[in-house]
PDB file of N, CA, C and O in Angstrom:
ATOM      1  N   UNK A   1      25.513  16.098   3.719  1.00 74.00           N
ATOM      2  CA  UNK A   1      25.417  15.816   2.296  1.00 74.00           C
ATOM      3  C   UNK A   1      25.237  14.302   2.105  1.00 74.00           C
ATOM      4  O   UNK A   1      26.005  13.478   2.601  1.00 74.00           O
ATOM      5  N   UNK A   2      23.769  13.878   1.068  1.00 78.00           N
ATOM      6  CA  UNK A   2      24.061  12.520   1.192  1.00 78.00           C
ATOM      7  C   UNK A   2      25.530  11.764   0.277  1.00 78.00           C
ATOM      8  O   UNK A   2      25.699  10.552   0.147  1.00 78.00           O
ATOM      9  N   UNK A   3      26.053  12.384  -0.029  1.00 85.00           N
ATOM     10  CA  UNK A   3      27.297  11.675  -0.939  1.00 85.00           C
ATOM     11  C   UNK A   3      28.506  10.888   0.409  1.00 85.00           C
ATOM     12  O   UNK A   3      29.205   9.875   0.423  1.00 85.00           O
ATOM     13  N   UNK A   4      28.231  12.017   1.403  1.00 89.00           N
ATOM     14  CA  UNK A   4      28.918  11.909   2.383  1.00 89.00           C
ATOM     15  C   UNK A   4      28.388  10.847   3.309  1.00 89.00           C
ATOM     16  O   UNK A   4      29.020  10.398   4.265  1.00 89.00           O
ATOM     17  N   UNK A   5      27.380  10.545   3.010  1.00 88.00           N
ATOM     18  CA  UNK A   5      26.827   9.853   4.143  1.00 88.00           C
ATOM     19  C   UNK A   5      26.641   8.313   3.100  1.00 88.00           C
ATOM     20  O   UNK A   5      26.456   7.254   3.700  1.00 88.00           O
ATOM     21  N   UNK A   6      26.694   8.313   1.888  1.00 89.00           N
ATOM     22  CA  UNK A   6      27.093   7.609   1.263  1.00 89.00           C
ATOM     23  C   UNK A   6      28.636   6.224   1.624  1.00 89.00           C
ATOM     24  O   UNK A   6      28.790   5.037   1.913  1.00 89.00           O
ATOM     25  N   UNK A   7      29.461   7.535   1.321  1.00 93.00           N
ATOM     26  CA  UNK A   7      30.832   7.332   1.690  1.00 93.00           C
ATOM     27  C   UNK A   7      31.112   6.549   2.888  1.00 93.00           C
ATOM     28  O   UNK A   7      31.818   5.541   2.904  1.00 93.00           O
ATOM     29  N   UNK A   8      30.492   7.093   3.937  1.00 94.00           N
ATOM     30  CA  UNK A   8      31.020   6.456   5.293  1.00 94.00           C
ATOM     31  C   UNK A   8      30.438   5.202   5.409  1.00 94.00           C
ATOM     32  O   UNK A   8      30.784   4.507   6.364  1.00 94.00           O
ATOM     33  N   UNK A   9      29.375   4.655   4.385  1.00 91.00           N
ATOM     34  CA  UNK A   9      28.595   3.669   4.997  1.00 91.00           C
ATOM     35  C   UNK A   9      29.307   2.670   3.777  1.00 91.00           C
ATOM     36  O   UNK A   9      28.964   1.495   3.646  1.00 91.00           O
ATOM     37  N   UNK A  10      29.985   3.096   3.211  1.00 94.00           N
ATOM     38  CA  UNK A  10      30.852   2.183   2.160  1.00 94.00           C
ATOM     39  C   UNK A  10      32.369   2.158   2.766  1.00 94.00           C
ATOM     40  O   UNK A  10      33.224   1.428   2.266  1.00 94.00           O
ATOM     41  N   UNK A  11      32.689   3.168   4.086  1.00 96.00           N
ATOM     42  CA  UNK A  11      33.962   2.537   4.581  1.00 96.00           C
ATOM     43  C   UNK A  11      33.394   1.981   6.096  1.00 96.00           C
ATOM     44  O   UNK A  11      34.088   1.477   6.980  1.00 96.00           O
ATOM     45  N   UNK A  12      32.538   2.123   6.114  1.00 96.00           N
ATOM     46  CA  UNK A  12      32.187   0.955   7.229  1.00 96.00           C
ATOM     47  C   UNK A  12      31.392  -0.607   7.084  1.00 96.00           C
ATOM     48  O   UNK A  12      30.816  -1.261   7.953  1.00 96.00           O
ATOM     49  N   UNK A  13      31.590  -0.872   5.785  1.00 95.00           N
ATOM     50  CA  UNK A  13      31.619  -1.916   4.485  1.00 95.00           C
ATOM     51  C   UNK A  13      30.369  -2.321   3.937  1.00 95.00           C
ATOM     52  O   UNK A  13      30.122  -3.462   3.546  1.00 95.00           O
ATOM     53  N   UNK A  14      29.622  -1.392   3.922  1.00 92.00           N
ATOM     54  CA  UNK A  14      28.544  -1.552   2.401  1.00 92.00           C
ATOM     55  C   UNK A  14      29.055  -1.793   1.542  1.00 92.00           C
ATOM     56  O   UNK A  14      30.263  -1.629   1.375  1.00 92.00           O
ATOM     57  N   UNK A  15      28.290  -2.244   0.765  1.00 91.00           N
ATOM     58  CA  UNK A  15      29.168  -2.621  -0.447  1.00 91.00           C
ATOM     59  C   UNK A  15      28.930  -1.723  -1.583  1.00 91.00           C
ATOM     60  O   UNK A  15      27.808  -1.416  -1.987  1.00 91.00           O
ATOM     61  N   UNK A  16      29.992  -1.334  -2.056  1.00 91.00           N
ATOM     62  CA  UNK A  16      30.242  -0.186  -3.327  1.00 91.00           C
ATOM     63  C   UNK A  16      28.993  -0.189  -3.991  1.00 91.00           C
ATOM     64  O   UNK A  16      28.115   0.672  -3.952  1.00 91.00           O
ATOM     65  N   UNK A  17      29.027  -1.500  -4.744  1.00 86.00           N
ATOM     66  CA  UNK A  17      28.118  -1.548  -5.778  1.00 86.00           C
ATOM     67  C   UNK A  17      26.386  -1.573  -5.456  1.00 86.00           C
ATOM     68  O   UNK A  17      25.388  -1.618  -6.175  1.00 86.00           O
ATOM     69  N   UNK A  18      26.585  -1.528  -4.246  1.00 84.00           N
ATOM     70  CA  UNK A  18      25.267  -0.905  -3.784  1.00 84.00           C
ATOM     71  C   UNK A  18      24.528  -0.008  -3.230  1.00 84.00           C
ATOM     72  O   UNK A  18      23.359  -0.064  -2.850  1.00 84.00           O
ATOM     73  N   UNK A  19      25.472   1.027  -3.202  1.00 86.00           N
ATOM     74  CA  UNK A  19      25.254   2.508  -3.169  1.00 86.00           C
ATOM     75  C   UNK A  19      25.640   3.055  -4.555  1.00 86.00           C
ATOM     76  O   UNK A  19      26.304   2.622  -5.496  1.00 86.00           O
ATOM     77  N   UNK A  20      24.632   4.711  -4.176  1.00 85.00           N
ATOM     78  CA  UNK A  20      24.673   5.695  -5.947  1.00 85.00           C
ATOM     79  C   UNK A  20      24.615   6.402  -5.181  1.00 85.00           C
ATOM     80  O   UNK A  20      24.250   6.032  -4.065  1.00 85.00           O
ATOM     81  N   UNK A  21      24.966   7.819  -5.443  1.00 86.00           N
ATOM     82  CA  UNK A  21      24.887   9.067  -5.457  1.00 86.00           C
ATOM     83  C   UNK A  21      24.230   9.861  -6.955  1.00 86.00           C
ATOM     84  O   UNK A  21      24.613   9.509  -8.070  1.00 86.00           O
ATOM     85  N   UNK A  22      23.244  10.915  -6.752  1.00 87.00           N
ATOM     86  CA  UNK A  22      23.234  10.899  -8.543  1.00 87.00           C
ATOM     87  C   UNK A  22      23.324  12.709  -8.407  1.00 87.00           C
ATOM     88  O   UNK A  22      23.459  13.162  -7.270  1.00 87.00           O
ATOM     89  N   UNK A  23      23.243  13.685  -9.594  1.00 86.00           N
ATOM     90  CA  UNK A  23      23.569  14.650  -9.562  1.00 86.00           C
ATOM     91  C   UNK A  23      21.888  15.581  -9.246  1.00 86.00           C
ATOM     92  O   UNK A  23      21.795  16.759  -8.901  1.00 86.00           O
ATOM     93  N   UNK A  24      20.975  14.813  -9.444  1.00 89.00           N
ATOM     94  CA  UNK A  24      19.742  15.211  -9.639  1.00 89.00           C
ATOM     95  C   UNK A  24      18.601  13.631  -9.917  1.00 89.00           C
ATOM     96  O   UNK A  24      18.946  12.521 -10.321  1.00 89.00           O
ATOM     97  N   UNK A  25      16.919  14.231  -9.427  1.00 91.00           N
ATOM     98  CA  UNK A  25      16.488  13.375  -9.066  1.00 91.00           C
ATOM     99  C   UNK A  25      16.165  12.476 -10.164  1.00 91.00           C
ATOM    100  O   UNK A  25      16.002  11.263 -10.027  1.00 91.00           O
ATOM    101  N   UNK A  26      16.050  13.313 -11.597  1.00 93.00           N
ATOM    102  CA  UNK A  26      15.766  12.648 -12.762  1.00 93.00           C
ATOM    103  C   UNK A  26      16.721  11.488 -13.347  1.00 93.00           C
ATOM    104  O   UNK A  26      16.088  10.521 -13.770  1.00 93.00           O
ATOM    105  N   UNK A  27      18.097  11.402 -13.448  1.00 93.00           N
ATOM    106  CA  UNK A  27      19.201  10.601 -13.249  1.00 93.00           C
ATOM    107  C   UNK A  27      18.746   9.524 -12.106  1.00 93.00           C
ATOM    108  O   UNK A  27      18.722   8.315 -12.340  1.00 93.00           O
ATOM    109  N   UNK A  28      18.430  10.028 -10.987  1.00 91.00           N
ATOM    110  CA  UNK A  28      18.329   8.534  -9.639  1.00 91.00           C
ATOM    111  C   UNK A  28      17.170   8.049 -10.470  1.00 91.00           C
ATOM    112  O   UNK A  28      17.192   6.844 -10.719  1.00 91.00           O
ATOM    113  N   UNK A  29      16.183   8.734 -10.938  1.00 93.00           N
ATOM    114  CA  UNK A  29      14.942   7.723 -10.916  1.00 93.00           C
ATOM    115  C   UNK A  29      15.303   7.105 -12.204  1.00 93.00           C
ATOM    116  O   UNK A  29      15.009   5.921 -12.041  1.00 93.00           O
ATOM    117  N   UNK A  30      15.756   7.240 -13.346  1.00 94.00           N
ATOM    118  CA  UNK A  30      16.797   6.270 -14.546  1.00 94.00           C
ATOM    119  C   UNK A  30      17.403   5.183 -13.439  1.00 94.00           C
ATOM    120  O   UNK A  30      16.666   4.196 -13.458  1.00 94.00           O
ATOM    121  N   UNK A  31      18.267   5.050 -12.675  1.00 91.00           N
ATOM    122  CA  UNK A  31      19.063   4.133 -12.203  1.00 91.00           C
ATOM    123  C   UNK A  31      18.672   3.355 -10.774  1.00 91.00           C
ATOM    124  O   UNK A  31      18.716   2.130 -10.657  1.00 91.00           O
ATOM    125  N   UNK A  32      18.343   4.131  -9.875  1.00 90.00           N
ATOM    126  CA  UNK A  32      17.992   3.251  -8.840  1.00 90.00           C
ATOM    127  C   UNK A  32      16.817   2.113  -8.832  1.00 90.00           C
ATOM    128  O   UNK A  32      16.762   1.348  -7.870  1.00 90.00           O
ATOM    129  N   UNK A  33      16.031   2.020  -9.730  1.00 91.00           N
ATOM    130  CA  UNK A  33      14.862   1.126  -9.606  1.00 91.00           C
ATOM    131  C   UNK A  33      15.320  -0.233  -9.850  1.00 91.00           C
ATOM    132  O   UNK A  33      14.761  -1.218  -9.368  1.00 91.00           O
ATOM    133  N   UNK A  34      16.601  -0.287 -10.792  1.00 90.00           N
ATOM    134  CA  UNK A  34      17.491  -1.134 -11.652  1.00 90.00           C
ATOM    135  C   UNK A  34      18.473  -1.663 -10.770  1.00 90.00           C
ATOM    136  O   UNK A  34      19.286  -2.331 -11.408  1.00 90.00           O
ATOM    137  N   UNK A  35      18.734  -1.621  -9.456  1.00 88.00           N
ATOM    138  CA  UNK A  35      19.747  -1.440  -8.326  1.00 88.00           C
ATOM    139  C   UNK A  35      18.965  -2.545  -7.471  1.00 88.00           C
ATOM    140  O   UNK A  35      19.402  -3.655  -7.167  1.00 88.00           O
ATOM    141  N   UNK A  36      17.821  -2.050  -7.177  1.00 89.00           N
ATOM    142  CA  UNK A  36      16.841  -2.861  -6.163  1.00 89.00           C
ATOM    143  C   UNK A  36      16.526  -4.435  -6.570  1.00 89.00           C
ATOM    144  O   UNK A  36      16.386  -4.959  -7.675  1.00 89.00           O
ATOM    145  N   UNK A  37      16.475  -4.957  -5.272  1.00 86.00           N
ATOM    146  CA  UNK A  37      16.059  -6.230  -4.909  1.00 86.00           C
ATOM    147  C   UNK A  37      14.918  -6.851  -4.058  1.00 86.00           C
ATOM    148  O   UNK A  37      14.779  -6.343  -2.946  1.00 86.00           O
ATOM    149  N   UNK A  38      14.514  -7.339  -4.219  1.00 83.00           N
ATOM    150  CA  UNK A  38      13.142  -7.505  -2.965  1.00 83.00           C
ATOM    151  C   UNK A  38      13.955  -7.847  -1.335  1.00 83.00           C
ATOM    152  O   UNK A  38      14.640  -8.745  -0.844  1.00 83.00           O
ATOM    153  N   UNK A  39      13.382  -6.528  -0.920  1.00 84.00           N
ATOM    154  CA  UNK A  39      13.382  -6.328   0.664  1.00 84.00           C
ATOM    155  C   UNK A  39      14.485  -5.418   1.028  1.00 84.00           C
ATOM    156  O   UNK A  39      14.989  -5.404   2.151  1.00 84.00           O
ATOM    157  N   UNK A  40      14.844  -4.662   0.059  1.00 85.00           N
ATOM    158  CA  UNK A  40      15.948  -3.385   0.413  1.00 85.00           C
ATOM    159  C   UNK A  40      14.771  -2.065   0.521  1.00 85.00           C
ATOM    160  O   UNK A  40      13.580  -1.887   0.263  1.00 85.00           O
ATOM    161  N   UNK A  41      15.904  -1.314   1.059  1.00 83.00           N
ATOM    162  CA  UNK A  41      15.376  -0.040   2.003  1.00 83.00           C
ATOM    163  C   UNK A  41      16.094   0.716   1.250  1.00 83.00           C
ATOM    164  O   UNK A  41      17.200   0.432   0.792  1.00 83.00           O
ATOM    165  N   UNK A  42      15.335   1.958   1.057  1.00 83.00           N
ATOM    166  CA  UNK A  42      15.885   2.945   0.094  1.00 83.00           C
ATOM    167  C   UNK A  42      15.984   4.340   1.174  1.00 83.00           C
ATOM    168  O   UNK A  42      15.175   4.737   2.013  1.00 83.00           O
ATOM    169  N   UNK A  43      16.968   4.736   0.873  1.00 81.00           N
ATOM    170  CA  UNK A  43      16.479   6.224   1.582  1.00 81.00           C
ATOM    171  C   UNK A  43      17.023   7.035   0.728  1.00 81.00           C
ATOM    172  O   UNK A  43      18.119   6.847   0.199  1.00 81.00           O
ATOM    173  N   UNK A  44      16.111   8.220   0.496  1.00 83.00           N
ATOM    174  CA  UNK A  44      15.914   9.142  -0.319  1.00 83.00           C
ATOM    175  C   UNK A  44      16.502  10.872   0.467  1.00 83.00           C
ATOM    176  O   UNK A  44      15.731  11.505   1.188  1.00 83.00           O
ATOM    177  N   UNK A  45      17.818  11.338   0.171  1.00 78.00           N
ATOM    178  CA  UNK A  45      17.230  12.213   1.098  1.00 78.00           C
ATOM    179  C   UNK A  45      17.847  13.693   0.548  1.00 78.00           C
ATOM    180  O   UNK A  45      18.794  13.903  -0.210  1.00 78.00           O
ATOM    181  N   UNK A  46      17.383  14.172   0.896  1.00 78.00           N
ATOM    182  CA  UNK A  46      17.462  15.771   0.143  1.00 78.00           C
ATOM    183  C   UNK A  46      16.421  16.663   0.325  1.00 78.00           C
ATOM    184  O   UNK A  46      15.399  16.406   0.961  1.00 78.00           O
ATOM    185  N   UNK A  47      16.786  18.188  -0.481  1.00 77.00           N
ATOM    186  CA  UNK A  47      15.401  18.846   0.007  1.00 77.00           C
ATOM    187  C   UNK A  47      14.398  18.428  -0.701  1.00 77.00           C
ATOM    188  O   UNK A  47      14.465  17.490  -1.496  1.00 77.00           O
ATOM    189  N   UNK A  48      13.142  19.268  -0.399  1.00 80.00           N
ATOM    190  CA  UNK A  48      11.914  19.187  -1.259  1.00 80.00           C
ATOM    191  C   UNK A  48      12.135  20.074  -2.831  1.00 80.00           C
ATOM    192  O   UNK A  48      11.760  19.715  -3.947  1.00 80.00           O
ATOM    193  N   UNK A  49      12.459  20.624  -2.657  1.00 88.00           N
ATOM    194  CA  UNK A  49      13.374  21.121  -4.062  1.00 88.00           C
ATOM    195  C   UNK A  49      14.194  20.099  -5.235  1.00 88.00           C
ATOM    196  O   UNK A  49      14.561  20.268  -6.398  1.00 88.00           O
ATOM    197  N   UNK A  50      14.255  19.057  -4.333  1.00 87.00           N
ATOM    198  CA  UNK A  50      14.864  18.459  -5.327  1.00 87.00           C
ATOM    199  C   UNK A  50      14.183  16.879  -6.160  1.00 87.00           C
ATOM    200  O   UNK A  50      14.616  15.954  -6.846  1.00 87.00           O
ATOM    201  N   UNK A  51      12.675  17.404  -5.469  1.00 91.00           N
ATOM    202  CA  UNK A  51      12.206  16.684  -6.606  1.00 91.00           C
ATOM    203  C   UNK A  51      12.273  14.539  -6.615  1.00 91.00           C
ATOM    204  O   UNK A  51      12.263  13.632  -7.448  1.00 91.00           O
ATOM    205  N   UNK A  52      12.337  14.712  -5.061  1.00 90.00           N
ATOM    206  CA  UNK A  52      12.566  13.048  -4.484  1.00 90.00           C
ATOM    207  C   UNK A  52      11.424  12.566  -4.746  1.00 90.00           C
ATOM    208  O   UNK A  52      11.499  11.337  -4.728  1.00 90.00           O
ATOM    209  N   UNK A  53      10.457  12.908  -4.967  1.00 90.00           N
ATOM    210  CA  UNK A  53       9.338  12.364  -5.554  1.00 90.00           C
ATOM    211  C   UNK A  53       9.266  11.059  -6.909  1.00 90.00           C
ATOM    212  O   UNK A  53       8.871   9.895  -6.951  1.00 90.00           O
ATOM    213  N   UNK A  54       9.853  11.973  -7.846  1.00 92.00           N
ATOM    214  CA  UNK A  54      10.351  11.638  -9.045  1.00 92.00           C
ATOM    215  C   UNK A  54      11.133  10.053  -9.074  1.00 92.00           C
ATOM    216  O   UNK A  54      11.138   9.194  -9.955  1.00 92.00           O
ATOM    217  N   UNK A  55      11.751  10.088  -7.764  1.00 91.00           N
ATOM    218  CA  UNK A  55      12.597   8.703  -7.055  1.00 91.00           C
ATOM    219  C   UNK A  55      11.894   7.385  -7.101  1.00 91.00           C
ATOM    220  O   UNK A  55      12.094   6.277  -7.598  1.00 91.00           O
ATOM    221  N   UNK A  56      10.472   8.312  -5.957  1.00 90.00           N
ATOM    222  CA  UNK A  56       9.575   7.541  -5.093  1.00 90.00           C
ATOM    223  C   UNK A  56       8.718   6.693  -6.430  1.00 90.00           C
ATOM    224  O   UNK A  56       8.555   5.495  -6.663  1.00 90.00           O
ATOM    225  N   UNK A  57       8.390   7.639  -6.968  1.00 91.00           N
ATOM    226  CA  UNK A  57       7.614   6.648  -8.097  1.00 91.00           C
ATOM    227  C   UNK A  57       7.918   6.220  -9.248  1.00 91.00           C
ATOM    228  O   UNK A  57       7.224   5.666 -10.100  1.00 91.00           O
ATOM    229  N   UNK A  58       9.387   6.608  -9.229  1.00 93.00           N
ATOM    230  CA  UNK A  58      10.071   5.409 -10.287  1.00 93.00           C
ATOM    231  C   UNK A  58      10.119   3.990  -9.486  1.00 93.00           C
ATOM    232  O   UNK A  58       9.683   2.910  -9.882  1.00 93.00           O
ATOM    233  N   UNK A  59      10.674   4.241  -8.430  1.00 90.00           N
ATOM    234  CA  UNK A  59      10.444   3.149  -7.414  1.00 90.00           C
ATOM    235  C   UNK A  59       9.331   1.979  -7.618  1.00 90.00           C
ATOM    236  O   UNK A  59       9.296   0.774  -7.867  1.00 90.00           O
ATOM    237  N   UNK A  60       8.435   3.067  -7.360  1.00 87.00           N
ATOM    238  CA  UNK A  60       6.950   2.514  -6.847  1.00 87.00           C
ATOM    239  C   UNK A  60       6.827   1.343  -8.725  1.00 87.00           C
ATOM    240  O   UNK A  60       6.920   0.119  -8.821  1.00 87.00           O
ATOM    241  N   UNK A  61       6.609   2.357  -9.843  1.00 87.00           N
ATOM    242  CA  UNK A  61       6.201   1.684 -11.133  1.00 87.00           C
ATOM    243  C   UNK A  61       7.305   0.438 -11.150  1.00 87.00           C
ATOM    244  O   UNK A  61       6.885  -0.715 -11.251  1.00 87.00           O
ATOM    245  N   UNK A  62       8.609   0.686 -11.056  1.00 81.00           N
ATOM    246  CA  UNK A  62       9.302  -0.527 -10.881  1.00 81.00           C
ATOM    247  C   UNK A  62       9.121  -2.053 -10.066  1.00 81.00           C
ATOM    248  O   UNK A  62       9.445  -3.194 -10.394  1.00 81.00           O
ATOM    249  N   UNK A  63       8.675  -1.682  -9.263  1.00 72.00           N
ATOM    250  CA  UNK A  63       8.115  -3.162  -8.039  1.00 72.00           C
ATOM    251  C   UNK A  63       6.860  -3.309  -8.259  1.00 72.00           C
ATOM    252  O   UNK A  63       6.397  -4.448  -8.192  1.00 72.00           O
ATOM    253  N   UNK A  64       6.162  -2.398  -8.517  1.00 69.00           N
ATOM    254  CA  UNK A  64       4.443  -2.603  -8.673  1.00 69.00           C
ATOM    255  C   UNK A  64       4.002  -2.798  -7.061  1.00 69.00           C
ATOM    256  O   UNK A  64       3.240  -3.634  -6.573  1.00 69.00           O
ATOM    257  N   UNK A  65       4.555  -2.012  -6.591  1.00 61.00           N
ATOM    258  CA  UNK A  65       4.331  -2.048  -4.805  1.00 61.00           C
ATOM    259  C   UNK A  65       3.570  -1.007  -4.110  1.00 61.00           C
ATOM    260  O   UNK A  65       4.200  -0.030  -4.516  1.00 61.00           O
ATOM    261  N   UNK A  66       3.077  -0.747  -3.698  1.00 62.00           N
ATOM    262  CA  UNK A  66       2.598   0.396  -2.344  1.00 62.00           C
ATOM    263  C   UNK A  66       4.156   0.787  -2.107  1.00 62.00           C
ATOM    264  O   UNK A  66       5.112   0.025  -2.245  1.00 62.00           O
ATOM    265  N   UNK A  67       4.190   2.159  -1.714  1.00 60.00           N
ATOM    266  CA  UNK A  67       5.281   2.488  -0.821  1.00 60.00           C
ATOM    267  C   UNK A  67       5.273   2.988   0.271  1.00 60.00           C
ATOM    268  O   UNK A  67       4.879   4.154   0.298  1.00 60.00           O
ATOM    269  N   UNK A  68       5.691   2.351   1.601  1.00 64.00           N
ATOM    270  CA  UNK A  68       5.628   2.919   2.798  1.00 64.00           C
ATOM    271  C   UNK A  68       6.617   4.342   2.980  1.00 64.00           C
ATOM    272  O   UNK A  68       7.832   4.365   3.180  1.00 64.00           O
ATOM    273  N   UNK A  69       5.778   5.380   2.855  1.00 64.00           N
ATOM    274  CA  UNK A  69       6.294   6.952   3.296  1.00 64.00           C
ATOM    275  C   UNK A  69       6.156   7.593   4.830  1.00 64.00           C
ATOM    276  O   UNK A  69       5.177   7.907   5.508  1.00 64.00           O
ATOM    277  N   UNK A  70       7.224   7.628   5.000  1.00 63.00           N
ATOM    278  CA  UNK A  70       8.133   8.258   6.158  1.00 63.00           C
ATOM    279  C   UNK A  70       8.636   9.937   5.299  1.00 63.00           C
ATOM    280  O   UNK A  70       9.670  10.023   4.636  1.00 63.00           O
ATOM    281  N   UNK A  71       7.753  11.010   5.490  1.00 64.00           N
ATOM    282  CA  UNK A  71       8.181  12.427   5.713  1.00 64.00           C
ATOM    283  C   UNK A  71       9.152  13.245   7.066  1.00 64.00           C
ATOM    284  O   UNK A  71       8.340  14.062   7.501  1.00 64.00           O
ATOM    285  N   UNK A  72       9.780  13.318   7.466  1.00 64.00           N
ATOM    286  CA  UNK A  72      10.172  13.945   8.237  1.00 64.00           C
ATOM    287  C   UNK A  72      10.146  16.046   8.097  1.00 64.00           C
ATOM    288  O   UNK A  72      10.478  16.814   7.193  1.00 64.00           O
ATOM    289  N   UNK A  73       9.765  16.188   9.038  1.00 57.00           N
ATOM    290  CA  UNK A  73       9.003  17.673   8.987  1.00 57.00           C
ATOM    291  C   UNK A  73      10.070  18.593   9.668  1.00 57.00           C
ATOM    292  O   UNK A  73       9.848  19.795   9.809  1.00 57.00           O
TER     293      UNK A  73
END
């Protein structure tokens, strides 16, 4: 679960305020674009069901960037 994988990387000292968890992809793509800084790494991860897309190009309109995509199959 990413919440979980969240978690551990905030007790092995990420810093709080720079991790989210959201309930759905429409909520992340409202908040994560607003989070980012130039030269952070996002990882997106969940099923295809859930619509990570929606993430990717809130992302993308936010930086005005290309995005390098990594699918795993």
């Amino acid at each position: 679960c990413a919440k979980w994988i969240m978690e551990d990387a905030i007790s092995h000292g990420f810093a709080p305020r720079r991790a989210s968890h959201h309930d759905d992809s429409t909520e992340a793509a409202d908040a994560v674009p607003q989070m980012l800084r130039r030269g952070d790494l996002v990882l997106l991860k969940g099923s295809r069901g859930m619509h990570l897309e929606r993430i990717a190009d809130a992302i993308q309109g936010a930086t005005r960037a290309p995005l390098k995509q990594h699918v795993a199959s």
